[in-house]
Short mmCIF file of C-alpha atoms and ligand atoms in Angstrom, two decimals:
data_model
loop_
_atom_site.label_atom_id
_atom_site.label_comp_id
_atom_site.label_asym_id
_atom_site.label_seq_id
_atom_site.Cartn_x
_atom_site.Cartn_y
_atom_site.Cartn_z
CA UNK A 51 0.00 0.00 0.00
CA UNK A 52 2.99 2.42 0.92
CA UNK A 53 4.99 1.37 -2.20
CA UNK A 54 2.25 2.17 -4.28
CA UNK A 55 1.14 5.27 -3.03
CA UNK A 56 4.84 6.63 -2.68
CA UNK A 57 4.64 5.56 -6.84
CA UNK A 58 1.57 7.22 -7.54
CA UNK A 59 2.80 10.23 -5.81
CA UNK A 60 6.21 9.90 -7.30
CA UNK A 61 4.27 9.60 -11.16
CA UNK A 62 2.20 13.18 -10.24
CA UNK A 63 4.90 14.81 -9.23
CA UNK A 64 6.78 13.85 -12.50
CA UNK A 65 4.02 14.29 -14.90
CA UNK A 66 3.16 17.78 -12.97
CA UNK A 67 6.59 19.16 -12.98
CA UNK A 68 7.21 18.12 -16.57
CA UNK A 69 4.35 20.35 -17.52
CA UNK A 70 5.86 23.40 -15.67
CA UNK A 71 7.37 26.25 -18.15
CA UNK A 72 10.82 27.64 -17.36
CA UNK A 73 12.30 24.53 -15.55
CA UNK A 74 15.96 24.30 -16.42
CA UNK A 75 17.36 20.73 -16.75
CA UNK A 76 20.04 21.59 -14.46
CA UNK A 77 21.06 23.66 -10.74
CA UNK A 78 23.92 24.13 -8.22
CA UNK A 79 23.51 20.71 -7.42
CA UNK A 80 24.43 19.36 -10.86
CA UNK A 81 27.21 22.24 -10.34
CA UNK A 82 25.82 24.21 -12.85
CA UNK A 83 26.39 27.67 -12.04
CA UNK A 84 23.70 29.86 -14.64
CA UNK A 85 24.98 33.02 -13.35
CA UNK A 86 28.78 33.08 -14.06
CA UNK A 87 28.24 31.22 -17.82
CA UNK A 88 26.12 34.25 -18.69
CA UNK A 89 28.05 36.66 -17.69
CA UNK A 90 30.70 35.00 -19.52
CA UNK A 91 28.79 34.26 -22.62
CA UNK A 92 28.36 38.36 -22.55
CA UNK A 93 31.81 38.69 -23.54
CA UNK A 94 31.36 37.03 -27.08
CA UNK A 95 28.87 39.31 -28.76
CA UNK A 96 27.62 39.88 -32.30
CA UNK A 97 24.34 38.57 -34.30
CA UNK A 98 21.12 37.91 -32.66
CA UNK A 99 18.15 35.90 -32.51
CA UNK A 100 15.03 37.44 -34.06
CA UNK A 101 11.63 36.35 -33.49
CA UNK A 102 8.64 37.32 -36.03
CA UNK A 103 5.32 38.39 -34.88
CA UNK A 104 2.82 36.31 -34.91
CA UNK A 105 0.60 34.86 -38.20
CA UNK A 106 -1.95 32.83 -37.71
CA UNK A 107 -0.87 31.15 -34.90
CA UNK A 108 2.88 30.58 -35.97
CA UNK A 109 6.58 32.52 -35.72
CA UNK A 110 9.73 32.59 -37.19
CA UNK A 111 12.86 32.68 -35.46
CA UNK A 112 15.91 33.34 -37.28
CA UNK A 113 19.54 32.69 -36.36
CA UNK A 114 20.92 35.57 -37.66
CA UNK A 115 24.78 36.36 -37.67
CA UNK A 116 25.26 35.94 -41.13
CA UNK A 117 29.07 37.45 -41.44
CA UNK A 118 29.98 33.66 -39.76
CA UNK A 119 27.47 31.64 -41.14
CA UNK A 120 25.38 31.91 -38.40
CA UNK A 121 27.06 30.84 -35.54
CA UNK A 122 26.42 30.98 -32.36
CA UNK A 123 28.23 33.59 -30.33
CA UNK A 124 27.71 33.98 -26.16
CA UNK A 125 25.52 36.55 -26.41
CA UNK A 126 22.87 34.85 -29.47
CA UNK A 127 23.22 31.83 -26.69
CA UNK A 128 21.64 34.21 -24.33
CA UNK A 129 19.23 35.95 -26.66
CA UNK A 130 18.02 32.25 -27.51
CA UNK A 131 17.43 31.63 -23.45
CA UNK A 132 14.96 34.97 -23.32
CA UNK A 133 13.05 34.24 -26.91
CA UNK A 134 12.41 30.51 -25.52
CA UNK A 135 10.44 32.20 -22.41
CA UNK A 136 8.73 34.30 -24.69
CA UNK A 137 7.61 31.41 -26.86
CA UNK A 138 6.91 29.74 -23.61
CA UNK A 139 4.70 32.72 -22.65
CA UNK A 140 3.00 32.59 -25.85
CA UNK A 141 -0.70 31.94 -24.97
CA UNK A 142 -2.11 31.67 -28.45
CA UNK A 143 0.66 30.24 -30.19
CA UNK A 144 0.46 26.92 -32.92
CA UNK A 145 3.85 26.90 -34.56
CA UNK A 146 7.17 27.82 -35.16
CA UNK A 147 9.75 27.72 -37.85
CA UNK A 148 13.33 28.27 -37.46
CA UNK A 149 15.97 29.13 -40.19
CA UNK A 150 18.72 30.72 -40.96
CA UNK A 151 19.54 34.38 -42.10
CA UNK A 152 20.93 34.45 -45.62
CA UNK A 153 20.31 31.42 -47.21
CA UNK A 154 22.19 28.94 -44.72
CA UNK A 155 21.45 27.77 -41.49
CA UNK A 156 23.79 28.01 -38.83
CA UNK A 157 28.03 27.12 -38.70
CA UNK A 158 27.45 25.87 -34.90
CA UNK A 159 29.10 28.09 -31.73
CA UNK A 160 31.20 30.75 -32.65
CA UNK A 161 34.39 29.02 -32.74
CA UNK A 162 36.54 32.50 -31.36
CA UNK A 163 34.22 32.09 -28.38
CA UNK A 164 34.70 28.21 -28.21
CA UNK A 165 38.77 28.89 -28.16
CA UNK A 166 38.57 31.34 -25.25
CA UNK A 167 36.69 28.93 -23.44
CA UNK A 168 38.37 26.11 -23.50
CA UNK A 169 38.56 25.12 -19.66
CA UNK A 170 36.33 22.51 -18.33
CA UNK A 171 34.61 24.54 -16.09
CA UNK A 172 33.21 26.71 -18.89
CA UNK A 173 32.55 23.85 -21.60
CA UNK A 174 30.45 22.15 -19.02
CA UNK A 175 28.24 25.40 -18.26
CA UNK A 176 28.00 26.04 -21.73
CA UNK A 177 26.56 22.64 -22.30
CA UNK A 178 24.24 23.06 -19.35
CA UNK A 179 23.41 26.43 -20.30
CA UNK A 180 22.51 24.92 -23.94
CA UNK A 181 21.12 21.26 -23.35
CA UNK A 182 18.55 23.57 -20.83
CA UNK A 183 17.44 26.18 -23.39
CA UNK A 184 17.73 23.27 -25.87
CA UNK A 185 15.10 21.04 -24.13
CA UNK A 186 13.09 24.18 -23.38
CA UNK A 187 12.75 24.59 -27.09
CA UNK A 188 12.00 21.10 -28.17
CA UNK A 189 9.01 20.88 -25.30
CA UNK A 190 7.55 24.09 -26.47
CA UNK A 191 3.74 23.46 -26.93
CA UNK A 192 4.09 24.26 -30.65
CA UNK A 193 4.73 22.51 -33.74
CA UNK A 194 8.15 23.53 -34.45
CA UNK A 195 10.00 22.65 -37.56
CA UNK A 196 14.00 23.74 -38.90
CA UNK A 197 14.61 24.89 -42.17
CA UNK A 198 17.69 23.71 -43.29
CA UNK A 199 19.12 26.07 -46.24
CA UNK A 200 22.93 26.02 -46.53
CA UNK A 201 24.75 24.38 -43.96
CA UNK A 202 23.73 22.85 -40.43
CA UNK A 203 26.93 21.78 -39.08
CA UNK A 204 27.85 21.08 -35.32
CA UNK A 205 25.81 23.18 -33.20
CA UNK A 206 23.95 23.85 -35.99
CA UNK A 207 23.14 20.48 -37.18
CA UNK A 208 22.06 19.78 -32.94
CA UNK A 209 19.98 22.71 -33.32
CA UNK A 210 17.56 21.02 -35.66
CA UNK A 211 17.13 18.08 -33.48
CA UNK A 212 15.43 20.43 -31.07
CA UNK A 213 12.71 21.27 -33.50
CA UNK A 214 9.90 18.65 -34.30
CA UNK A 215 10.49 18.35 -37.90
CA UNK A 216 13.44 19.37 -40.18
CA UNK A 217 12.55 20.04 -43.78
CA UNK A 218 15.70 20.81 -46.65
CA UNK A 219 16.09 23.22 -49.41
CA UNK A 220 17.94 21.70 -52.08
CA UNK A 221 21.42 21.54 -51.90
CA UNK A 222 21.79 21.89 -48.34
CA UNK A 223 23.49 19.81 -45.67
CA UNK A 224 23.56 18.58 -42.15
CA UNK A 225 26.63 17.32 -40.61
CA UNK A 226 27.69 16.89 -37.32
CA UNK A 227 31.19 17.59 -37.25
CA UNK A 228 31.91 17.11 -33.82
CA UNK A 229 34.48 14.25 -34.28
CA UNK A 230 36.68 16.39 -36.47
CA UNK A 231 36.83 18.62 -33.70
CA UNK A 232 37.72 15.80 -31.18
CA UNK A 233 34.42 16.29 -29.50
CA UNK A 234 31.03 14.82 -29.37
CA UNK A 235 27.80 17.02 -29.62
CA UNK A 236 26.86 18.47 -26.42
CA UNK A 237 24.05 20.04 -26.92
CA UNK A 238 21.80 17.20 -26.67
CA UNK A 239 22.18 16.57 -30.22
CA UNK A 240 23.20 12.52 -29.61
CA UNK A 241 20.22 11.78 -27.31
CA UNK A 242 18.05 13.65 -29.81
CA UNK A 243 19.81 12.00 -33.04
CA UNK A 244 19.18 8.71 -31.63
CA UNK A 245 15.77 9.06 -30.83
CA UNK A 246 15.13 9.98 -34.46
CA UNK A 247 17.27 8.21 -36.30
CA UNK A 248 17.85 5.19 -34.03
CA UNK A 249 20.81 3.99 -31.94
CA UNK A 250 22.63 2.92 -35.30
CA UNK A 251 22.35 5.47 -37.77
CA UNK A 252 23.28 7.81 -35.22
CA UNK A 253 26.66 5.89 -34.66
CA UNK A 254 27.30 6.48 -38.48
CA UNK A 255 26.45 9.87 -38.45
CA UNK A 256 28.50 10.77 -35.57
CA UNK A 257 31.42 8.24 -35.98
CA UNK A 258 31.58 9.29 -39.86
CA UNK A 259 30.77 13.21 -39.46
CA UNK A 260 29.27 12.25 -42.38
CA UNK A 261 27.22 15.09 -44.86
CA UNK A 262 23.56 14.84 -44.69
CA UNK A 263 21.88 15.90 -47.97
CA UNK A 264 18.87 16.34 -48.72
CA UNK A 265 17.64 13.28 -50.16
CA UNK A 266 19.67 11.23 -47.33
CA UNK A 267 18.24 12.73 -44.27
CA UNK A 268 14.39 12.20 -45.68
CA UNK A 269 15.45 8.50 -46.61
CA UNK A 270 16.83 8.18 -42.92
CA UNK A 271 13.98 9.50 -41.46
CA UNK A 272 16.01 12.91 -40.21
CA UNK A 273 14.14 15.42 -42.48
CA UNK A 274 10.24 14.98 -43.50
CA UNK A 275 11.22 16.55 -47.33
CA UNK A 276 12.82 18.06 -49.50
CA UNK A 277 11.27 22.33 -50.20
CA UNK A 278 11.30 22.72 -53.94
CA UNK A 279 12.48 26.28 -53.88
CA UNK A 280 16.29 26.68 -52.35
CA UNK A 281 15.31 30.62 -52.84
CA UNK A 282 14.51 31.58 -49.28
CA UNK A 283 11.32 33.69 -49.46
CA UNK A 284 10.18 31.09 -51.04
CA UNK A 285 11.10 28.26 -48.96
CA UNK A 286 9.95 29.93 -45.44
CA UNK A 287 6.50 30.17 -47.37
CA UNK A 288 7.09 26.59 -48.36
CA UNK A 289 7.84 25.38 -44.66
CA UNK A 290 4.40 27.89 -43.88
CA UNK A 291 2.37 25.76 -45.87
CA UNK A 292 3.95 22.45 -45.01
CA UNK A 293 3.27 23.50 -40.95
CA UNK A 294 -0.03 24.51 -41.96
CA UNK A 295 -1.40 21.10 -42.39
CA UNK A 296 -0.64 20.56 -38.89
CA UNK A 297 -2.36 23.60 -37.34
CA UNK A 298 -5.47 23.83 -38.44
CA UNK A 299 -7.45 23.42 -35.06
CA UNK A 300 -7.49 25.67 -32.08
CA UNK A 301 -4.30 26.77 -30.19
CA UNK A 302 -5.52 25.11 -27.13
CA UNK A 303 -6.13 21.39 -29.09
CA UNK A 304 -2.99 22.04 -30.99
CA UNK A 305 -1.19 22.60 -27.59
CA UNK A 306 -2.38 19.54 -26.15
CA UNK A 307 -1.82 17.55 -28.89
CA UNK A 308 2.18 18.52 -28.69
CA UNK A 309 2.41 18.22 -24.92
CA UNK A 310 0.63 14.59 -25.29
CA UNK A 311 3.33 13.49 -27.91
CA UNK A 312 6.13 15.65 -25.27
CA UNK A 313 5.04 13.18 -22.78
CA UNK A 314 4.80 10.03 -24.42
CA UNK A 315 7.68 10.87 -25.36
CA UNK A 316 9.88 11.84 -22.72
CA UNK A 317 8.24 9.71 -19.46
CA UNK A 318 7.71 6.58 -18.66
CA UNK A 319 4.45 4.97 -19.35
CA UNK A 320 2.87 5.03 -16.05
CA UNK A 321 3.70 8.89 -15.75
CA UNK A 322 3.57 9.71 -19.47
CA UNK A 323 -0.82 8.20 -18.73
CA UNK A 324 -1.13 10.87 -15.73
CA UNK A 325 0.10 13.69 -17.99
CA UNK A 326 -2.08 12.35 -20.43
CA UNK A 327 -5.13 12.72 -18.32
CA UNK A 328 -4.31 15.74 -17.30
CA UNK A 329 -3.85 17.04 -20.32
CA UNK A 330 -7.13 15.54 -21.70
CA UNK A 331 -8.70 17.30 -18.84
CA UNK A 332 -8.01 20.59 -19.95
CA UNK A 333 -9.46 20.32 -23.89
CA UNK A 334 -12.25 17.29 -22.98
CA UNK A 335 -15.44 19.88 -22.36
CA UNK A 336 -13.82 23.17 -24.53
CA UNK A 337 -14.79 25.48 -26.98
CA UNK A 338 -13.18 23.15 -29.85
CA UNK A 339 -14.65 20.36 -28.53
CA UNK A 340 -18.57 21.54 -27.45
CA UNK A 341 -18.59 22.93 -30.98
CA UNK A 342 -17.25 19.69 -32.53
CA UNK A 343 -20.08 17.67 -30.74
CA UNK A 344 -22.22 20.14 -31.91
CA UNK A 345 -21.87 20.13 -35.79
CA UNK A 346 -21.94 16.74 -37.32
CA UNK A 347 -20.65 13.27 -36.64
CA UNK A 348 -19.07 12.79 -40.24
CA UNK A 349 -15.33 13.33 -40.03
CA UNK A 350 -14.54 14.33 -43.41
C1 LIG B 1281 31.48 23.22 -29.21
C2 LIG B 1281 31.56 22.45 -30.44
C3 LIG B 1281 30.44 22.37 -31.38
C4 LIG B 1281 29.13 22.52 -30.67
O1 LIG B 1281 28.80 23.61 -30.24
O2 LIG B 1281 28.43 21.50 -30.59
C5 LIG B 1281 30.50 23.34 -32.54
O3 LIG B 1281 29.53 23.69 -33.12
S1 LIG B 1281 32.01 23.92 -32.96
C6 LIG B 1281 31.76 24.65 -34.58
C7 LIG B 1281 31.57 23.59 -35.61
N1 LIG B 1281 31.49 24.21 -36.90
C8 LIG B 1281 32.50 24.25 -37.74
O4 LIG B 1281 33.58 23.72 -37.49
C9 LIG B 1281 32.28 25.00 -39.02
C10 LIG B 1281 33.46 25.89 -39.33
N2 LIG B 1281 33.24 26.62 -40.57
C11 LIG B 1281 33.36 26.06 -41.78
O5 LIG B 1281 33.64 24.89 -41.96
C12 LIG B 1281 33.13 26.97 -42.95
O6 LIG B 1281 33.27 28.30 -42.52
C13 LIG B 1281 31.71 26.78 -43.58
C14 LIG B 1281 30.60 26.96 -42.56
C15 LIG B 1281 31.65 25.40 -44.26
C16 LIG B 1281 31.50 27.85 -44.69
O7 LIG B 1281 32.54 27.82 -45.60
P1 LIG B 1281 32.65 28.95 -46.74
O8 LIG B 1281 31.38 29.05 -47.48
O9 LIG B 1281 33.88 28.65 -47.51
O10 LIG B 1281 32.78 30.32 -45.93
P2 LIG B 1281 33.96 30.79 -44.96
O11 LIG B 1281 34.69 29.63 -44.40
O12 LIG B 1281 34.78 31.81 -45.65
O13 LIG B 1281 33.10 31.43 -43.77
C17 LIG B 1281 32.62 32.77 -43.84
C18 LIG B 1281 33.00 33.43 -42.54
O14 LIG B 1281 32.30 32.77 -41.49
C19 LIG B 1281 33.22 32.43 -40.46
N3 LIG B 1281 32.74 31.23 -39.75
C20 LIG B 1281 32.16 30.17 -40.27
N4 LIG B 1281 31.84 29.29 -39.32
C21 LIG B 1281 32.24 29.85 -38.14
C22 LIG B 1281 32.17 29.42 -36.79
N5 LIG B 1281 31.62 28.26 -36.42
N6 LIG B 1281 32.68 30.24 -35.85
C23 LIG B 1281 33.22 31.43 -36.17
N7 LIG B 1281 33.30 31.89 -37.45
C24 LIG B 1281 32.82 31.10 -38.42
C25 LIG B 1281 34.52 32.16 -41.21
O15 LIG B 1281 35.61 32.21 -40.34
C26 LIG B 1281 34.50 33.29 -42.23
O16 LIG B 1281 34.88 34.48 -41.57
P3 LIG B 1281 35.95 35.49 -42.27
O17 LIG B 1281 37.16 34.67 -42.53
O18 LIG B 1281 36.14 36.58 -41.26
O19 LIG B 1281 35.28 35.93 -43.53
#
């Protein structure tokens, strides 16, 4: 009777806190200290992270520091952290695409910032500081997909892990280039890789930095398609129309439906069924669905 109890408390408490917005994957205790890796990600400046308004539901957020191929410096690290809260704080919010600025995607951390922090200390913040805003991202209650123009390589190429779907221009490439550098992604990208290409693809990947095209990553399951247009106007309203398939419904059902998959995904069963519920619980009896039972019973 105790055992199970302390389990079903154990489950809520998982499922509940999972739920919460803002919780970073790591503290003191994990000797993470937030504090001193911002203030030295402050010292590598240059580019930003822009965030669209909203259209019908969905955003864009671009990586742009275009002079270096988009890569991330300290302080687009730190602009990511505060547009994450935003889109966390986003109430009415479906999707969200991410690209890069200028036709390519992003050339992974800003490798004059990666030299001057080269102790331990500072690559394991960093990689706290990142797997946090990283996971942050990827449990966002919106449909989020990366569009890969250009390159996606190290950072980059971990970056679109974090988003739902990836989708390719033509010509473009992922490639996680870690092992050239005598490192191995830290920014979650492995754990991500291998949940969506599998334990053994990711090994190649990884092992082989191998290049990623196009018509390789949709074959392997790592991009949903190839965009016709490499142009970029045209293939952000490309990736628009491809998300818009998925976000037809209410921002509230749409919501739910991502934080469903988030937790099947992420928990165990037992606790991934109580999040469930309580998701359920919030849409079962809602505008989207007293109208639904209203209108007819033909789904078309
Ligand atoms: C911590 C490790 C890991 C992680 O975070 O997980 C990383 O991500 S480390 C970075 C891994 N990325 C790379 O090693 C890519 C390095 N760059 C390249 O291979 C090439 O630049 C390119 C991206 C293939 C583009 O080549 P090309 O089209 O020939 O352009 P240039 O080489 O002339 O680049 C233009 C300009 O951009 C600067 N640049 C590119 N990438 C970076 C970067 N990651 N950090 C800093 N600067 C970068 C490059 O130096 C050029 O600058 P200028 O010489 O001043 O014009």
């Amino acid at each position: 009777m105790a055992v199970s109890l302390w389990k079903s408390l154990l489950q809520t408490t998982k499922s509940r806190l999972f739920l919460q917005r803002g919780v970073s994957l790591y503290n003191g205790v994990h000797g993470f200290e937030e504090e001193a890796i911002k203030k030295k990600l402050q010292q590598f400046g240059g580019g930003s992270i822009n965030l669209s308004k909203e259209d019908h539901g969905i955003r864009v957020l671009t990586l742009n520091n275009p002079k270096q191929m988009n890569a991330f410096t300290g302080t687009m690290m730190l602009e990511l952290q505060e547009r994450v809260t935003e889109l966390e704080n986003w109430k009415d919010g479906k999707g969200l695409i991410i690209h890069g600025a200028e036709n390519t995607f992003c050339s992974g951390s800003d490798l004059n910032a990666v030299r001057a922090m080269s102790s331990s200390e500072d690559g394991m913040n960093m990689c706290m500081f990142m797997q946090s805003t990283l996971t942050r991202l990827k449990r966002l209650p919106l449909i989020s997909v990366a569009v890969v123009q250009g390159k996606a390589l190290g950072g980059g190429a971990e970056f679109t892990t974090a988003c739902d779907f990836r989708l390719m221009t033509p010509g473009s490439e992922i490639r996680f280039v870690h092992k050239q550098m005598g490192l191995v992604p830290g920014w979650g990208g492995a754990a991500r890789l291998v949940q969506i290409v599998g334990s053994g693809v990711a090994l190649k990947l990884l092992s082989g930095a191998l290049k990623v095209d196009p018509e390789r990553a949709v074959h392997l399951g790592l991009a949903e398609e190839t965009l016709p247009s490499s142009d970029e106007t045209r293939s952000l309203e490309e990736a628009q129309a491809w998300l818009n398939q998925y976000t037809k419904a209410p921002a509230e059902v749409i919501q739910a439906v991502k934080k469903v998959v988030t937790a099947g995904r992420e928990l165990q069963l037992e606790a991934a069924l109580w999040a469930e519920k309580d998701i359920f619980g919030t849409v079962w009896g809602g505008p989207a669905n007293l109208q639904a039972l209203a209108q007819s019973t033909k789904r078309k």
